[in-house]
mmCIF file of C-alpha atoms in Angstrom:
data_model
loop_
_atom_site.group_PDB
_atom_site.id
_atom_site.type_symbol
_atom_site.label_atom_id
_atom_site.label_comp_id
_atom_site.label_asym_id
_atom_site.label_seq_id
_atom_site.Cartn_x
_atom_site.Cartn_y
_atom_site.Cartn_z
ATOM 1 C CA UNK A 1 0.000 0.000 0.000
ATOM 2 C CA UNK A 2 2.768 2.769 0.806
ATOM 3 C CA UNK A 3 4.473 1.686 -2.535
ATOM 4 C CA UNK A 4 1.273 2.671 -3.867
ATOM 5 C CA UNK A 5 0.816 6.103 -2.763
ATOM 6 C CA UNK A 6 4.427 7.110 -3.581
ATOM 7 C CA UNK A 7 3.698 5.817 -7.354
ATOM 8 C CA UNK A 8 0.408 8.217 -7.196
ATOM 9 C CA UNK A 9 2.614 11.107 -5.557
ATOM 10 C CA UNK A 10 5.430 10.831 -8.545
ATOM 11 C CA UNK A 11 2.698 10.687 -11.146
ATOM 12 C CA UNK A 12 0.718 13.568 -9.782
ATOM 13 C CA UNK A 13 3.886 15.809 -9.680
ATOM 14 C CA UNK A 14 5.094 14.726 -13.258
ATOM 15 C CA UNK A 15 1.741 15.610 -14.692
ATOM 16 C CA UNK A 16 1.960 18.852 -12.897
ATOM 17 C CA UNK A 17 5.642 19.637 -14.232
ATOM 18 C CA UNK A 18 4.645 18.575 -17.697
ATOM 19 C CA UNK A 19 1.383 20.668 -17.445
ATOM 20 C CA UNK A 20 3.419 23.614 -16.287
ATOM 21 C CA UNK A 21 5.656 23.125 -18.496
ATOM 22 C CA UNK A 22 3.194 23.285 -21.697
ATOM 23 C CA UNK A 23 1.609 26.100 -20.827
ATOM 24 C CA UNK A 24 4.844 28.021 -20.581
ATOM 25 C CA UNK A 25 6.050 26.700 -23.939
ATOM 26 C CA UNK A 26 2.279 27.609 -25.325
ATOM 27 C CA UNK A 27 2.609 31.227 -23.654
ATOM 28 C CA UNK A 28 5.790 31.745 -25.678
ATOM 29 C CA UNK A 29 4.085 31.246 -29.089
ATOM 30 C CA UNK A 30 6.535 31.531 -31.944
ATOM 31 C CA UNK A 31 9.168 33.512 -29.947
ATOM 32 C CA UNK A 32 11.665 30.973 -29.868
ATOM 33 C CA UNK A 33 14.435 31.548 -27.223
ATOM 34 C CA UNK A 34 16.917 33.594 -28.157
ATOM 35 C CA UNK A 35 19.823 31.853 -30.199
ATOM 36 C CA UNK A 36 22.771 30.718 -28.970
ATOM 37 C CA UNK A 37 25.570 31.028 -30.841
ATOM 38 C CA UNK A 38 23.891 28.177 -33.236
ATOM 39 C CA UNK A 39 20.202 27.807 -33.537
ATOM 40 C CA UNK A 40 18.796 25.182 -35.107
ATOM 41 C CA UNK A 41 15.395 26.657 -35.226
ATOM 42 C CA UNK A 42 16.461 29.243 -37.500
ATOM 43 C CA UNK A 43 18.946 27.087 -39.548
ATOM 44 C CA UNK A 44 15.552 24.907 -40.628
ATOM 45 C CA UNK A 45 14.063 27.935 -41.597
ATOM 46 C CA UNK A 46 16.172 28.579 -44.250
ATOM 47 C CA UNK A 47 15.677 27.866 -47.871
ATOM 48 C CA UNK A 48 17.369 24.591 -48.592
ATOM 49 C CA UNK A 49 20.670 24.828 -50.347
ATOM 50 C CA UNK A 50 19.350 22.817 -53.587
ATOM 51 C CA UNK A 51 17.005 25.888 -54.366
ATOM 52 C CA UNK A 52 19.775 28.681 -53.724
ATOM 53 C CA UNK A 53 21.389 26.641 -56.444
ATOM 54 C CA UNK A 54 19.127 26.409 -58.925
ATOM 55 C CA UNK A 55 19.146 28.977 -61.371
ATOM 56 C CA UNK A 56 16.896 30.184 -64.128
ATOM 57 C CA UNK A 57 19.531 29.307 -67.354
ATOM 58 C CA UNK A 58 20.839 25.928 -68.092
ATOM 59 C CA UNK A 59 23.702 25.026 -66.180
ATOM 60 C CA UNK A 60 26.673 22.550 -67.451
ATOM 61 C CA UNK A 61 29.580 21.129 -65.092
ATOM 62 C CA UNK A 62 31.765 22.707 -68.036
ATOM 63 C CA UNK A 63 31.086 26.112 -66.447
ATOM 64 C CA UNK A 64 32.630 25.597 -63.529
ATOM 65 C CA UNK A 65 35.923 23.895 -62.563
ATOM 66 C CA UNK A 66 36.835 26.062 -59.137
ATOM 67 C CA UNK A 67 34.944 27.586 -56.141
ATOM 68 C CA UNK A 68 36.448 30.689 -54.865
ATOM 69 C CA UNK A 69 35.440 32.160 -51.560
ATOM 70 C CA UNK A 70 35.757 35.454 -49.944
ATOM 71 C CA UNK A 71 35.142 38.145 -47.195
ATOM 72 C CA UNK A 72 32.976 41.264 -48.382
ATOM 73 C CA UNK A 73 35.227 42.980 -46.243
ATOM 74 C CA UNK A 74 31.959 44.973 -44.168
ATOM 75 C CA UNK A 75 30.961 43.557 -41.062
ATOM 76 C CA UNK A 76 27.505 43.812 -42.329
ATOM 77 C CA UNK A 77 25.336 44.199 -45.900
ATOM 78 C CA UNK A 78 23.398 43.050 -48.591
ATOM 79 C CA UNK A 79 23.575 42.916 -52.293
ATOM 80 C CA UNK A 80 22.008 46.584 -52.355
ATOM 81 C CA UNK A 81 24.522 47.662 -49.423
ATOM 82 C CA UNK A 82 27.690 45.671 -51.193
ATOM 83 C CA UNK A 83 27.231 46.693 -54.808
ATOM 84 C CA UNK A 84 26.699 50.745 -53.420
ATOM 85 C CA UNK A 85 29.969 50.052 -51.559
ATOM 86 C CA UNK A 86 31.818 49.293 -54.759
ATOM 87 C CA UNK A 87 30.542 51.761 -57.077
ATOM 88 C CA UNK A 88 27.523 49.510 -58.402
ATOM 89 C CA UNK A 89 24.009 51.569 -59.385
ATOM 90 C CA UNK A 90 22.960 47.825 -59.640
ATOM 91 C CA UNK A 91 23.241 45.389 -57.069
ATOM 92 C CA UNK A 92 22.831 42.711 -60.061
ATOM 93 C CA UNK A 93 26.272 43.547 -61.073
ATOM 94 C CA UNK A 94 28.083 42.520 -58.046
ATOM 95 C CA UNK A 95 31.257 40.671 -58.784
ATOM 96 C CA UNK A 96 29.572 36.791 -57.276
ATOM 97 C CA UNK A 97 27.334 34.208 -57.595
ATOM 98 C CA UNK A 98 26.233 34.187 -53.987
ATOM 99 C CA UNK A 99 26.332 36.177 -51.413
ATOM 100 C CA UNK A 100 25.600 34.394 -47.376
ATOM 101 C CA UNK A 101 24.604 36.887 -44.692
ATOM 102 C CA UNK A 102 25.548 37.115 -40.900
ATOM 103 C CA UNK A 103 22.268 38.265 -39.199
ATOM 104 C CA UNK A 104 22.948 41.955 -40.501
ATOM 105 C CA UNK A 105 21.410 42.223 -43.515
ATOM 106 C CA UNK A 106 19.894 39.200 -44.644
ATOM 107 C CA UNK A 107 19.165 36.380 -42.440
ATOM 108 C CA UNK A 108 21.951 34.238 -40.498
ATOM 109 C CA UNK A 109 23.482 31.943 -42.982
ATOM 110 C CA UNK A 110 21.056 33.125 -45.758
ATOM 111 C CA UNK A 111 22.052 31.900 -49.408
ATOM 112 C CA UNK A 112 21.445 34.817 -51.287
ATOM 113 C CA UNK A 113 22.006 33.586 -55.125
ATOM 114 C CA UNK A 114 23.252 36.870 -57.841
ATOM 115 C CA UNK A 115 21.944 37.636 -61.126
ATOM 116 C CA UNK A 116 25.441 36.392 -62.227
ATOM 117 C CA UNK A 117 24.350 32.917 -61.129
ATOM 118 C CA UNK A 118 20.902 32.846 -62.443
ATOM 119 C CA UNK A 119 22.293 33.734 -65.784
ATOM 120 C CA UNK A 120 24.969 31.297 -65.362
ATOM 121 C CA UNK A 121 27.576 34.076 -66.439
ATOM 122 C CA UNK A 122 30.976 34.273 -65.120
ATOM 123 C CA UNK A 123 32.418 36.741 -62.781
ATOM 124 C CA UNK A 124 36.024 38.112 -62.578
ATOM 125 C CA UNK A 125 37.860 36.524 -60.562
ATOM 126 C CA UNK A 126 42.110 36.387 -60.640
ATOM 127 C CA UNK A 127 42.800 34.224 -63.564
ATOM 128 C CA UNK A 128 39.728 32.019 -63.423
ATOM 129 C CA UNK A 129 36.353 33.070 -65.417
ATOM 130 C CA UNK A 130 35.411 29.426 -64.537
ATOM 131 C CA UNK A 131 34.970 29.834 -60.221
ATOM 132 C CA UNK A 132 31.851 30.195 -58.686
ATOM 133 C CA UNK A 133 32.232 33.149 -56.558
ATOM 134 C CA UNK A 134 30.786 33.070 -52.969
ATOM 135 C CA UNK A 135 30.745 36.265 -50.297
ATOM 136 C CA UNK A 136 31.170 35.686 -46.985
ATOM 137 C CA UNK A 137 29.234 38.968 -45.341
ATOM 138 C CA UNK A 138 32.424 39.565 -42.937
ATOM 139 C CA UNK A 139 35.488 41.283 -42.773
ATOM 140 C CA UNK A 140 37.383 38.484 -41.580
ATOM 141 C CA UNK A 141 39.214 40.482 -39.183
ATOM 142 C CA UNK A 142 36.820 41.879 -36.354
ATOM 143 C CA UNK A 143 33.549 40.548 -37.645
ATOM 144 C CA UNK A 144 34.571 36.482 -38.642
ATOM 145 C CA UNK A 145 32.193 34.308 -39.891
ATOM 146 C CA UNK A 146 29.122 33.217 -37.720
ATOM 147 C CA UNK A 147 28.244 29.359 -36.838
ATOM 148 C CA UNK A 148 25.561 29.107 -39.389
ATOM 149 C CA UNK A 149 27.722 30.737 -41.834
ATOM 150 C CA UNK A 150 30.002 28.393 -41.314
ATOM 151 C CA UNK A 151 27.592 25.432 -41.499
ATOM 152 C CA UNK A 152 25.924 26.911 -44.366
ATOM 153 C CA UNK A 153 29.088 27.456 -47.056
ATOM 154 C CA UNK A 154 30.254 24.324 -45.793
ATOM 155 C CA UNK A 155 26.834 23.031 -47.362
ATOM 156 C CA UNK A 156 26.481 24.978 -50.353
ATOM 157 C CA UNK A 157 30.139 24.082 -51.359
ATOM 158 C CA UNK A 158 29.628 20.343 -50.983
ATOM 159 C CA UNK A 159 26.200 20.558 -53.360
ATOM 160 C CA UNK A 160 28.195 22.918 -55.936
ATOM 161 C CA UNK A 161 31.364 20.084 -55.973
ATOM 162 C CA UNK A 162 28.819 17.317 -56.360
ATOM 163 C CA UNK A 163 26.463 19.057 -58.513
ATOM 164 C CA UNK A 164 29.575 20.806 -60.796
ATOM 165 C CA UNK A 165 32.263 17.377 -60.366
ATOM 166 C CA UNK A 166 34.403 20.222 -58.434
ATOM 167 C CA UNK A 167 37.319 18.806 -56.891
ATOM 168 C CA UNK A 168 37.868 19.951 -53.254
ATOM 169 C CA UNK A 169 40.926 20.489 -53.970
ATOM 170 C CA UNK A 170 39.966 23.475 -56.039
ATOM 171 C CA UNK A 171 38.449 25.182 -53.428
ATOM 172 C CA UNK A 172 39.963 28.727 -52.409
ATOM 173 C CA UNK A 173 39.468 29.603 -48.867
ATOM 174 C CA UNK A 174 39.698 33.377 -47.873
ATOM 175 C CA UNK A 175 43.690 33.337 -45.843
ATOM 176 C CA UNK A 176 42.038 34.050 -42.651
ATOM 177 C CA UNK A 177 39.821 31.361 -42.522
ATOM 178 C CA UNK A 178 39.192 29.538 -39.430
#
């Protein structure tokens, strides 16, 4: 009998704990917590990678032999705020194929595909019209690259080796990349 009544005691309290717990998750609506320094949450809400590279004119793996990556040098931006920066009246004449944001600007770890891309056409780059330009929104030296970042060119430059037969090898990292 006293085995009993401690079972109905634990069970009581774990219904009240889950109860309480419900209604404070219900009270919160759809204000997550704030992020950490990674938040899954918001990574899922992203557009998946496959559509950021999908582009309105054919594309051919004899485009593209190289990736290279870079820092926009700002510690925040957009296409708008990046192509104003160098000169650009349009923003669909920045100098890459994508552009992923930091939180300021565009979303964290946003894949923000360029006209250049969608038209397949090639940007300058130092002795390679064949690389698929990618900016990092950072400067690389006060503002580095956030966790989603991270995670995110890490997965848009595994689907453009796959999708492109680019060897990793081909792959130019910005010098200050950690």
């Amino acid at each position: 009998m006293p085995n009993q009544v401690r079972v109905a005691k634990v069970l009581a309290t774990l219904l009240a704990s889950m109860t309480t717990g419900a209604i404070i998750l219900m009270a919160m609506g759809h204000n997550p917590p704030s992020a950490g320094p990674f938040s899954l949450w918001t990574y899922y809400n992203l557009d998946p990678v496959n559509k950021a590279i999908s582009s309105r004119a054919d594309q051919s793996t004899e485009n593209w032999n190289s990736i290279e990556i870079y820092y926009s040098g700002t510690q925040t931006g957009n296409l708008e705020q990046l192509a104003s920066l160098t000169g650009l009246a349009n923003p669909n004449d920045i100098n890459c194929h994508f552009c992923l944001y930091n939180g300021l600007g565009g979303s964290d770890g946003q894949i923000q595909p360029t006209e250049k891309w969608q038209k397949q056409s090639p940007a300058t780059s130092i002795g390679n019209n064949k690389a698929i330009r990618i900016c990092i929104i950072a400067d690389g030296k006060t503002k580095h690259p956030t966790d989603c970042q991270l995670k995110r060119i890490q997965v848009l430059v595994d689907a453009l080796c796959k999708k492109f037969n680019i060897q990793f090898s081909s792959i130019d990292y910005p010098s200050q990349w950690r």
